CSV table of C-alpha atoms in Angstrom, one decimal:
chain,number,residue,atom,x,y,z
G,177,MET,CA,35.1,66.4,-6.8
G,178,SER,CA,34.9,63.2,-9.0
G,179,VAL,CA,31.8,61.1,-9.1
G,180,ALA,CA,32.1,57.3,-9.7
G,181,VAL,CA,29.7,56.2,-12.3
G,182,GLN,CA,28.6,52.5,-12.1
G,183,ALA,CA,28.0,50.9,-15.5
G,184,PRO,CA,24.4,49.2,-15.9
G,185,ALA,CA,24.3,45.7,-15.5
G,186,GLY,CA,24.7,43.7,-18.8
G,187,THR,CA,26.7,46.6,-20.6
G,188,GLY,CA,30.1,44.9,-20.2
G,189,GLY,CA,33.3,46.3,-18.7
G,190,GLY,CA,32.8,45.3,-15.1
G,191,THR,CA,32.3,42.4,-12.9
G,192,SER,CA,28.9,40.8,-13.8
G,193,SER,CA,26.2,41.3,-11.1
G,194,PRO,CA,24.5,38.4,-9.5
G,195,ALA,CA,21.4,37.0,-11.2
G,196,ALA,CA,18.2,38.6,-10.0
G,197,PRO,CA,15.5,36.3,-8.5
G,198,ALA,CA,12.4,35.7,-10.5
G,199,PRO,CA,10.0,38.4,-10.2
G,200,PRO,CA,6.8,37.9,-8.4
G,201,ALA,CA,4.8,38.1,-11.6
G,202,HIS,CA,6.4,34.9,-12.7
G,203,HIS,CA,5.7,33.0,-9.4
G,204,ALA,CA,2.1,34.2,-9.7
G,205,ARG,CA,1.9,32.9,-13.3
G,206,THR,CA,3.5,29.6,-12.2
G,207,ALA,CA,1.0,29.2,-9.4
G,208,THR,CA,-1.8,29.9,-11.6
G,209,LEU,CA,-0.8,27.3,-14.3
G,210,ARG,CA,-0.3,24.8,-11.5
G,211,GLY,CA,-3.7,25.5,-9.9
G,212,LEU,CA,-5.5,25.2,-13.3
G,213,GLY,CA,-3.6,21.9,-14.1
G,214,LEU,CA,-5.0,20.5,-10.8
G,215,LEU,CA,-8.5,21.7,-11.9
G,216,VAL,CA,-8.1,19.9,-15.0
G,217,GLY,CA,-7.1,16.7,-13.0
G,218,LEU,CA,-10.1,17.1,-10.9
G,219,GLY,CA,-12.3,17.2,-14.0
G,220,VAL,CA,-10.5,14.1,-15.5
G,221,LEU,CA,-11.0,12.3,-12.2
G,222,ALA,CA,-14.7,13.2,-12.2
G,223,VAL,CA,-15.2,11.8,-15.8
G,224,VAL,CA,-13.3,8.6,-14.8
G,225,ALA,CA,-15.3,8.2,-11.7
G,226,LEU,CA,-18.5,8.5,-13.7
G,227,ALA,CA,-17.2,6.0,-16.3
G,228,SER,CA,-16.5,3.6,-13.3
G,229,ILE,CA,-20.1,3.8,-12.4
G,230,TRP,CA,-21.3,3.4,-15.9
G,231,LEU,CA,-19.2,0.6,-17.4
G,232,GLY,CA,-19.0,-3.0,-15.9
G,233,THR,CA,-19.9,-6.6,-16.6
G,234,ARG,CA,-23.5,-5.8,-17.1
G,235,ASP,CA,-24.2,-3.7,-20.1
G,236,ILE,CA,-26.2,-0.6,-18.8
G,237,SER,CA,-26.7,2.4,-21.1
G,238,PHE,CA,-25.2,5.7,-20.0
G,239,LEU,CA,-28.6,7.5,-20.1
G,240,GLY,CA,-30.0,4.5,-17.9
G,241,THR,CA,-26.9,4.7,-15.6
G,242,TRP,CA,-27.4,8.6,-15.3
G,243,THR,CA,-31.1,8.2,-14.5
G,244,VAL,CA,-30.9,5.5,-11.8
G,245,LEU,CA,-28.1,7.3,-10.4
G,246,TRP,CA,-30.0,10.2,-9.2
G,247,HIS,CA,-33.5,8.5,-9.2
G,248,PRO,CA,-33.2,4.9,-7.8
G,249,ASP,CA,-36.2,3.0,-9.0
G,250,GLY,CA,-35.4,-0.4,-7.3
G,251,SER,CA,-34.7,-2.1,-10.6
G,252,HIS,CA,-32.0,-4.6,-11.1
G,253,ASP,CA,-29.8,-1.9,-12.7
G,254,ALA,CA,-30.3,0.4,-9.8
G,255,VAL,CA,-29.3,-2.3,-7.4
G,256,ILE,CA,-26.1,-3.0,-9.4
G,257,ILE,CA,-25.2,0.7,-9.6
G,258,HIS,CA,-26.1,1.8,-6.0
G,259,ASP,CA,-25.0,-1.5,-4.2
G,260,TYR,CA,-22.0,-2.4,-6.3
G,261,ARG,CA,-20.4,0.2,-8.6
G,262,ILE,CA,-20.8,3.3,-6.5
G,263,PRO,CA,-19.2,1.8,-3.5
G,264,ARG,CA,-16.4,0.3,-5.5
G,265,THR,CA,-15.8,3.6,-7.2
G,266,LEU,CA,-15.9,5.6,-3.9
G,267,LEU,CA,-13.4,2.8,-2.7
G,268,GLY,CA,-11.1,3.4,-5.6
G,269,LEU,CA,-11.0,7.1,-4.9
G,270,LEU,CA,-10.0,6.6,-1.3
G,271,VAL,CA,-7.4,3.9,-2.0
G,272,GLY,CA,-6.1,5.9,-4.9
G,273,VAL,CA,-5.6,9.0,-2.7
G,274,SER,CA,-4.1,6.9,0.1
G,275,LEU,CA,-1.6,5.2,-2.3
G,276,GLY,CA,-0.6,8.5,-4.0
G,277,LEU,CA,-0.1,10.6,-0.7
G,278,SER,CA,1.7,7.7,1.0
G,279,GLY,CA,4.2,7.1,-1.9
G,280,ALA,CA,5.0,10.9,-2.0
G,281,LEU,CA,5.3,11.0,1.5
G,282,MET,CA,7.8,8.0,1.6
G,283,GLN,CA,9.9,9.4,-1.1
G,284,ALA,CA,10.1,12.8,0.6
G,285,LEU,CA,10.7,11.5,4.1
G,286,THR,CA,13.5,9.0,2.9
G,287,ARG,CA,14.7,11.0,0.2
G,288,ASN,CA,14.7,7.8,-2.0
G,289,PRO,CA,13.2,8.2,-5.4
G,290,LEU,CA,12.6,4.3,-5.5
G,291,ALA,CA,10.6,4.4,-2.3
G,292,ASP,CA,7.0,3.1,-2.2
G,293,PRO,CA,4.4,2.4,0.6
G,294,GLY,CA,5.9,-1.2,1.0
G,295,LEU,CA,9.3,0.1,2.0
G,296,LEU,CA,8.7,0.4,5.7
G,297,GLY,CA,7.0,-2.9,6.0
G,298,VAL,CA,3.4,-1.4,6.0
G,299,ASN,CA,2.2,-3.8,3.2
G,300,LEU,CA,3.8,-6.8,4.8
G,301,GLY,CA,2.4,-5.9,8.2
G,302,ALA,CA,-1.0,-5.6,6.8
G,303,SER,CA,-0.6,-9.0,5.0
G,304,THR,CA,0.5,-10.5,8.2
G,305,GLY,CA,-2.6,-9.3,10.1
G,306,VAL,CA,-4.8,-11.0,7.5
G,307,VAL,CA,-2.9,-14.2,7.6
G,308,VAL,CA,-3.3,-14.4,11.4
G,309,ALA,CA,-6.9,-13.5,11.1
G,310,ILE,CA,-7.6,-16.3,8.5
G,311,ALA,CA,-5.3,-19.0,10.0
G,312,PHE,CA,-5.7,-18.6,13.6
G,313,LEU,CA,-9.0,-16.7,14.3
G,314,GLY,CA,-11.1,-18.0,11.3
G,315,VAL,CA,-12.1,-14.6,9.8
G,316,GLY,CA,-13.4,-15.0,6.6
G,317,THR,CA,-15.0,-11.6,5.6
G,318,ILE,CA,-13.5,-8.6,3.8
G,319,LEU,CA,-14.7,-6.3,6.7
G,320,GLY,CA,-13.1,-8.5,9.2
G,321,TYR,CA,-9.8,-8.5,7.2
G,322,VAL,CA,-9.9,-4.7,7.3
G,323,TRP,CA,-9.4,-4.3,10.9
G,324,PHE,CA,-6.7,-7.2,11.3
G,325,ALA,CA,-4.7,-5.8,8.2
G,326,PHE,CA,-4.9,-2.1,9.7
G,327,ALA,CA,-3.7,-3.6,13.1
G,328,GLY,CA,-0.9,-5.3,11.2
G,329,ALA,CA,0.2,-2.2,9.4
G,330,ALA,CA,0.0,-0.2,12.4
G,331,VAL,CA,2.2,-2.7,14.5
G,332,ALA,CA,4.6,-3.0,11.7
G,333,SER,CA,4.9,1.0,11.4
G,334,LEU,CA,5.7,1.2,15.0
G,335,VAL,CA,8.3,-1.5,15.1
G,336,VAL,CA,10.2,-0.1,12.1
G,337,TYR,CA,10.2,3.5,13.8
G,338,LEU,CA,11.3,2.0,17.1
G,339,LEU,CA,14.0,0.1,15.5
G,340,GLY,CA,15.2,2.8,13.4
G,341,SER,CA,15.3,5.3,16.3
G,342,SER,CA,17.0,3.0,18.8
G,343,GLY,CA,20.4,3.5,20.1
G,344,ARG,CA,22.3,6.8,19.5
G,345,GLY,CA,20.9,9.4,17.1
G,346,MET,CA,17.4,9.9,15.6
G,347,ALA,CA,15.6,7.9,13.2
G,348,THR,CA,17.3,8.9,10.0
G,349,PRO,CA,16.0,7.8,6.5
G,350,GLU,CA,18.7,5.1,6.1
G,351,ARG,CA,18.0,3.6,9.5
G,352,LEU,CA,14.2,3.4,8.9
G,353,VAL,CA,14.7,1.8,5.3
G,354,LEU,CA,17.2,-0.8,6.8
G,355,ALA,CA,14.7,-1.4,9.7
G,356,GLY,CA,11.8,-1.8,7.1
G,357,ALA,CA,13.9,-4.2,5.1
G,358,ALA,CA,14.6,-6.3,7.9
G,359,LEU,CA,11.1,-6.4,9.2
G,360,THR,CA,9.8,-7.2,5.6
G,361,ALA,CA,12.1,-10.3,5.3
G,362,VAL,CA,11.0,-11.6,8.8
G,363,LEU,CA,7.3,-11.1,8.1
G,364,TYR,CA,7.5,-12.5,4.5
G,365,ALA,CA,9.0,-15.6,6.1
G,366,PHE,CA,6.4,-15.8,8.8
G,367,ASN,CA,3.5,-15.5,6.2
G,368,THR,CA,5.0,-18.1,4.0
G,369,ALA,CA,5.4,-20.7,6.7
G,370,VAL,CA,1.9,-20.1,7.9
G,371,LEU,CA,0.4,-20.6,4.4
G,372,LEU,CA,2.5,-23.5,3.5
G,373,VAL,CA,1.1,-25.6,6.3
G,374,ASN,CA,-2.3,-24.4,6.1
G,375,PRO,CA,-3.7,-24.9,2.6
G,376,GLY,CA,-7.1,-23.5,3.7
G,377,ALA,CA,-5.7,-20.3,4.8
G,378,PHE,CA,-3.8,-20.0,1.6
G,379,ASN,CA,-6.9,-20.5,-0.5
G,380,GLU,CA,-8.6,-17.7,1.6
G,381,PHE,CA,-5.7,-15.4,1.6
G,382,ARG,CA,-4.8,-15.6,-2.2
G,383,PHE,CA,-8.0,-13.8,-3.1
G,384,TRP,CA,-7.2,-10.9,-0.8
G,385,THR,CA,-3.4,-10.6,-1.8
G,386,VAL,CA,-3.9,-10.0,-5.4
G,387,GLY,CA,-5.3,-6.5,-5.0
G,388,ALA,CA,-9.0,-5.9,-5.9
G,389,LEU,CA,-11.7,-3.4,-5.7
G,390,ALA,CA,-14.4,-6.0,-6.4
G,391,GLY,CA,-16.6,-7.5,-3.7
G,392,ARG,CA,-16.1,-4.5,-1.4
G,393,TYR,CA,-19.2,-2.8,-0.2
G,394,LEU,CA,-20.1,0.4,1.5
G,395,ASN,CA,-19.1,-0.8,4.9
G,396,VAL,CA,-15.6,-1.1,3.9
G,397,VAL,CA,-15.7,2.3,2.5
G,398,LEU,CA,-17.0,3.7,5.7
G,399,ALA,CA,-14.4,1.6,7.8
G,400,ILE,CA,-11.5,3.3,6.1
G,401,LEU,CA,-12.8,6.8,5.6
G,402,PRO,CA,-11.7,8.2,9.0
G,403,PHE,CA,-8.3,6.9,8.7
G,404,VAL,CA,-7.8,8.3,5.0
G,405,LEU,CA,-9.2,11.7,6.1
G,406,VAL,CA,-6.9,12.1,9.1
G,407,GLY,CA,-3.6,10.7,7.2
G,408,ALA,CA,-4.4,13.2,4.3
G,409,VAL,CA,-4.6,16.1,6.5
G,410,ILE,CA,-1.4,15.2,8.3
G,411,ALA,CA,0.4,14.7,4.9
G,412,VAL,CA,-0.8,17.9,3.5
G,413,ALA,CA,0.1,19.9,6.6
G,414,LEU,CA,3.7,18.5,6.3
G,415,ALA,CA,4.3,20.0,2.8
G,416,ARG,CA,6.3,23.0,4.2
G,417,PRO,CA,8.6,21.0,6.7
G,418,LEU,CA,9.2,18.4,3.8
G,419,ASN,CA,10.4,21.2,1.5
G,420,VAL,CA,12.9,22.2,4.3
G,421,LEU,CA,13.9,18.7,5.0
G,422,ALA,CA,14.8,18.1,1.3
G,423,MET,CA,17.9,20.2,1.8
G,424,GLY,CA,19.3,17.8,4.5
G,425,ASP,CA,18.6,17.3,8.2
G,426,GLN,CA,21.4,19.9,9.4
G,427,VAL,CA,20.0,22.5,7.1
G,428,GLY,CA,16.7,21.8,8.1
G,429,ARG,CA,17.3,22.2,11.7
G,430,ALA,CA,19.2,25.5,11.1
G,431,LEU,CA,16.0,26.8,9.3
G,432,GLY,CA,14.1,25.8,12.3
G,433,ALA,CA,12.4,22.5,11.2
G,434,ARG,CA,11.6,20.0,13.6
G,435,VAL,CA,13.0,16.9,11.9
G,436,GLY,CA,12.1,14.2,14.6
G,437,ARG,CA,8.6,15.4,14.6
G,438,THR,CA,8.1,15.7,11.0
G,439,ARG,CA,9.3,12.3,10.4
G,440,ALA,CA,7.2,10.9,13.3
G,441,LEU,CA,4.0,12.5,11.9
G,442,GLY,CA,5.0,11.4,8.3
G,443,ALA,CA,5.4,8.0,9.5
G,444,VAL,CA,1.9,8.0,11.1
G,445,ALA,CA,0.3,9.5,8.0
G,446,VAL,CA,2.0,6.7,5.9
G,447,MET,CA,0.7,4.1,8.3
G,448,MET,CA,-2.7,5.3,8.3
G,449,LEU,CA,-2.9,6.0,4.6
G,450,CYS,CA,-1.2,2.8,3.3
G,451,GLY,CA,-2.6,0.8,6.1
G,452,ALA,CA,-6.3,1.7,5.1
G,453,ALA,CA,-5.5,1.2,1.4
G,454,THR,CA,-3.9,-2.3,1.9
G,455,ALA,CA,-6.4,-3.3,4.5
G,456,ALA,CA,-9.4,-2.7,2.1
G,457,CYS,CA,-8.1,-3.7,-1.2
G,458,GLY,CA,-4.9,-5.9,-0.5
G,459,PRO,CA,-1.4,-4.9,-1.8
G,460,ILE,CA,-1.6,-2.7,-5.0
G,461,GLY,CA,1.7,-1.9,-6.5
G,462,PHE,CA,3.2,0.7,-8.7
G,463,ILE,CA,0.7,3.5,-7.9
G,464,GLY,CA,2.5,4.7,-4.9
G,465,LEU,CA,5.8,4.4,-6.6
G,466,ALA,CA,5.1,5.8,-10.1
G,467,VAL,CA,2.5,8.7,-9.4
G,468,PRO,CA,4.7,10.8,-7.3
G,469,HIS,CA,7.2,10.9,-10.1
G,470,VAL,CA,4.6,12.0,-12.6
G,471,ALA,CA,3.5,14.8,-10.3
G,472,ARG,CA,7.2,16.1,-9.7
G,473,PHE,CA,7.6,15.9,-13.7
G,474,VAL,CA,4.6,18.4,-13.8
G,475,VAL,CA,5.1,20.5,-11.1
G,476,GLY,CA,8.7,20.1,-9.8
G,477,PRO,CA,9.9,19.2,-6.3
G,478,ASP,CA,7.7,21.5,-4.3
G,479,GLN,CA,5.7,19.3,-1.9
G,480,ARG,CA,3.0,21.9,-1.7
G,481,TRP,CA,2.1,20.9,-5.2
G,482,VAL,CA,3.3,17.2,-5.4
G,483,LEU,CA,0.9,16.1,-2.7
G,484,PRO,CA,-2.2,17.5,-4.1
G,485,TYR,CA,-1.4,16.3,-7.6
G,486,SER,CA,-0.6,12.9,-6.2
G,487,MET,CA,-3.9,12.9,-4.6
G,488,VAL,CA,-5.6,13.6,-7.8
G,489,LEU,CA,-3.4,11.4,-10.2
G,490,ALA,CA,-3.4,8.3,-8.3
G,491,PRO,CA,-7.2,7.7,-8.1
G,492,ILE,CA,-7.3,8.5,-11.8
G,493,LEU,CA,-4.8,5.8,-12.6
G,494,LEU,CA,-6.5,3.3,-10.2
G,495,LEU,CA,-9.9,3.7,-11.3
G,496,GLY,CA,-8.8,3.7,-14.9
G,497,ALA,CA,-7.1,0.4,-14.4
G,498,ASP,CA,-10.2,-1.0,-12.7
G,499,ILE,CA,-12.3,0.1,-15.7
G,500,LEU,CA,-9.7,-1.5,-18.1
G,501,GLY,CA,-9.8,-4.7,-16.2
G,502,ARG,CA,-13.3,-4.9,-16.5
G,503,VAL,CA,-13.5,-4.2,-20.2
G,504,LEU,CA,-10.6,-6.6,-21.1
G,505,GLY,CA,-12.0,-9.3,-18.9
G,506,ALA,CA,-15.6,-9.1,-19.8
G,507,PRO,CA,-17.7,-11.3,-19.0
G,508,GLY,CA,-15.5,-11.5,-16.2
G,509,GLU,CA,-12.6,-9.2,-14.9
G,510,VAL,CA,-9.0,-8.8,-14.4
G,511,GLN,CA,-8.2,-7.8,-10.8
G,512,VAL,CA,-6.9,-4.2,-10.4
G,513,GLY,CA,-3.8,-5.1,-8.8
G,514,ILE,CA,-2.7,-7.2,-12.0
G,515,VAL,CA,-3.7,-4.3,-14.3
G,516,THR,CA,-1.7,-1.7,-12.3
G,517,ALA,CA,1.3,-3.9,-12.4
G,518,PHE,CA,1.2,-4.1,-16.2
G,519,LEU,CA,0.5,-0.3,-16.6
G,520,GLY,CA,2.7,1.0,-13.8
G,521,ALA,CA,5.9,-0.7,-14.8
G,522,PRO,CA,6.1,0.4,-18.4
G,523,VAL,CA,5.0,4.0,-17.4
G,524,PHE,CA,7.7,4.1,-14.8
G,525,ILE,CA,10.4,2.7,-17.1
G,526,ALA,CA,9.5,5.3,-19.8
G,527,LEU,CA,9.5,8.2,-17.2
G,528,CYS,CA,13.0,7.1,-16.1
G,529,ARG,CA,14.3,6.8,-19.6
G,530,ARG,CA,13.0,10.1,-20.7
G,531,ARG,CA,14.9,12.0,-18.3
G,532,LYS,CA,16.5,12.0,-14.9
G,533,LEU,CA,14.2,11.3,-11.9
G,534,VAL,CA,13.0,14.9,-10.6
G,535,ALA,CA,15.0,15.8,-7.7
G,536,LEU,CA,13.5,15.2,-4.2
């Protein structure tokens, strides 16, 4: 009786065996490195947040800042730190998290690497709410703007989703983008018409629309905090379904993903996150567009890591831009929306030129 002997793989002389999957040790090592990178990012974020409390128009020593941070004594420096800089820093953290997460969600949901939170008309919806509040209702406070801006963002998100899902079929990424582009054009025309015939409303609106963290107090932070928390929880919970949808709707359904439910929840999360950020600070560009690309450049396309990294990197960029605006503009300051535009555009262009955009 003859016994057939199979040559070992890699010795030649036969058909090549399929490539073996990566060993579990490799995946564990990769996950460990990504986790360490996330911890490093959190450490950098803590340093940037402390610098945001320390640096400002008024020169306060680091030791003095650290002392009154933990032991407020009622001095002028303590009032500046606790009433102005700490709320400003907390708002920068919340807005950065919101913009980073909403940008990553938008790009994953639409499978469009150039998508940002304004793609579905959320930013213009928030702006329209503020225009209506100023021009027709006489609202003149930042806290008043927050609620109208958030309502405008919510209505715009709902209209886009209804338009994208009307008729036959489901709300596909292409239909949502087209509906968002159409609504954005309509809202832009409405805002322009109202502001042109009402110079007083334009003067009020232009201070909000530039995008700034200055002049916002703790009441604004508390107003948007619940929406940011709920939106962040929804976004992180969608990481696995988004990984499945990256292979296409048909493959996703075959693997058991609920495509419509995932897109609906993603739209709700984007509305809450982007609506809260835009309502509190006005439109701030490039963070939601560029940060998810940086996250994918570091950890790859896995949304289970892209979303947490975006949550950490975006507030680092936003608070860093805010600090830079205060330093460069002293004794005044340059609004953070202007600084992010100058910083974000070159970074994004350099990222695109260095290599292809990381696959979604």
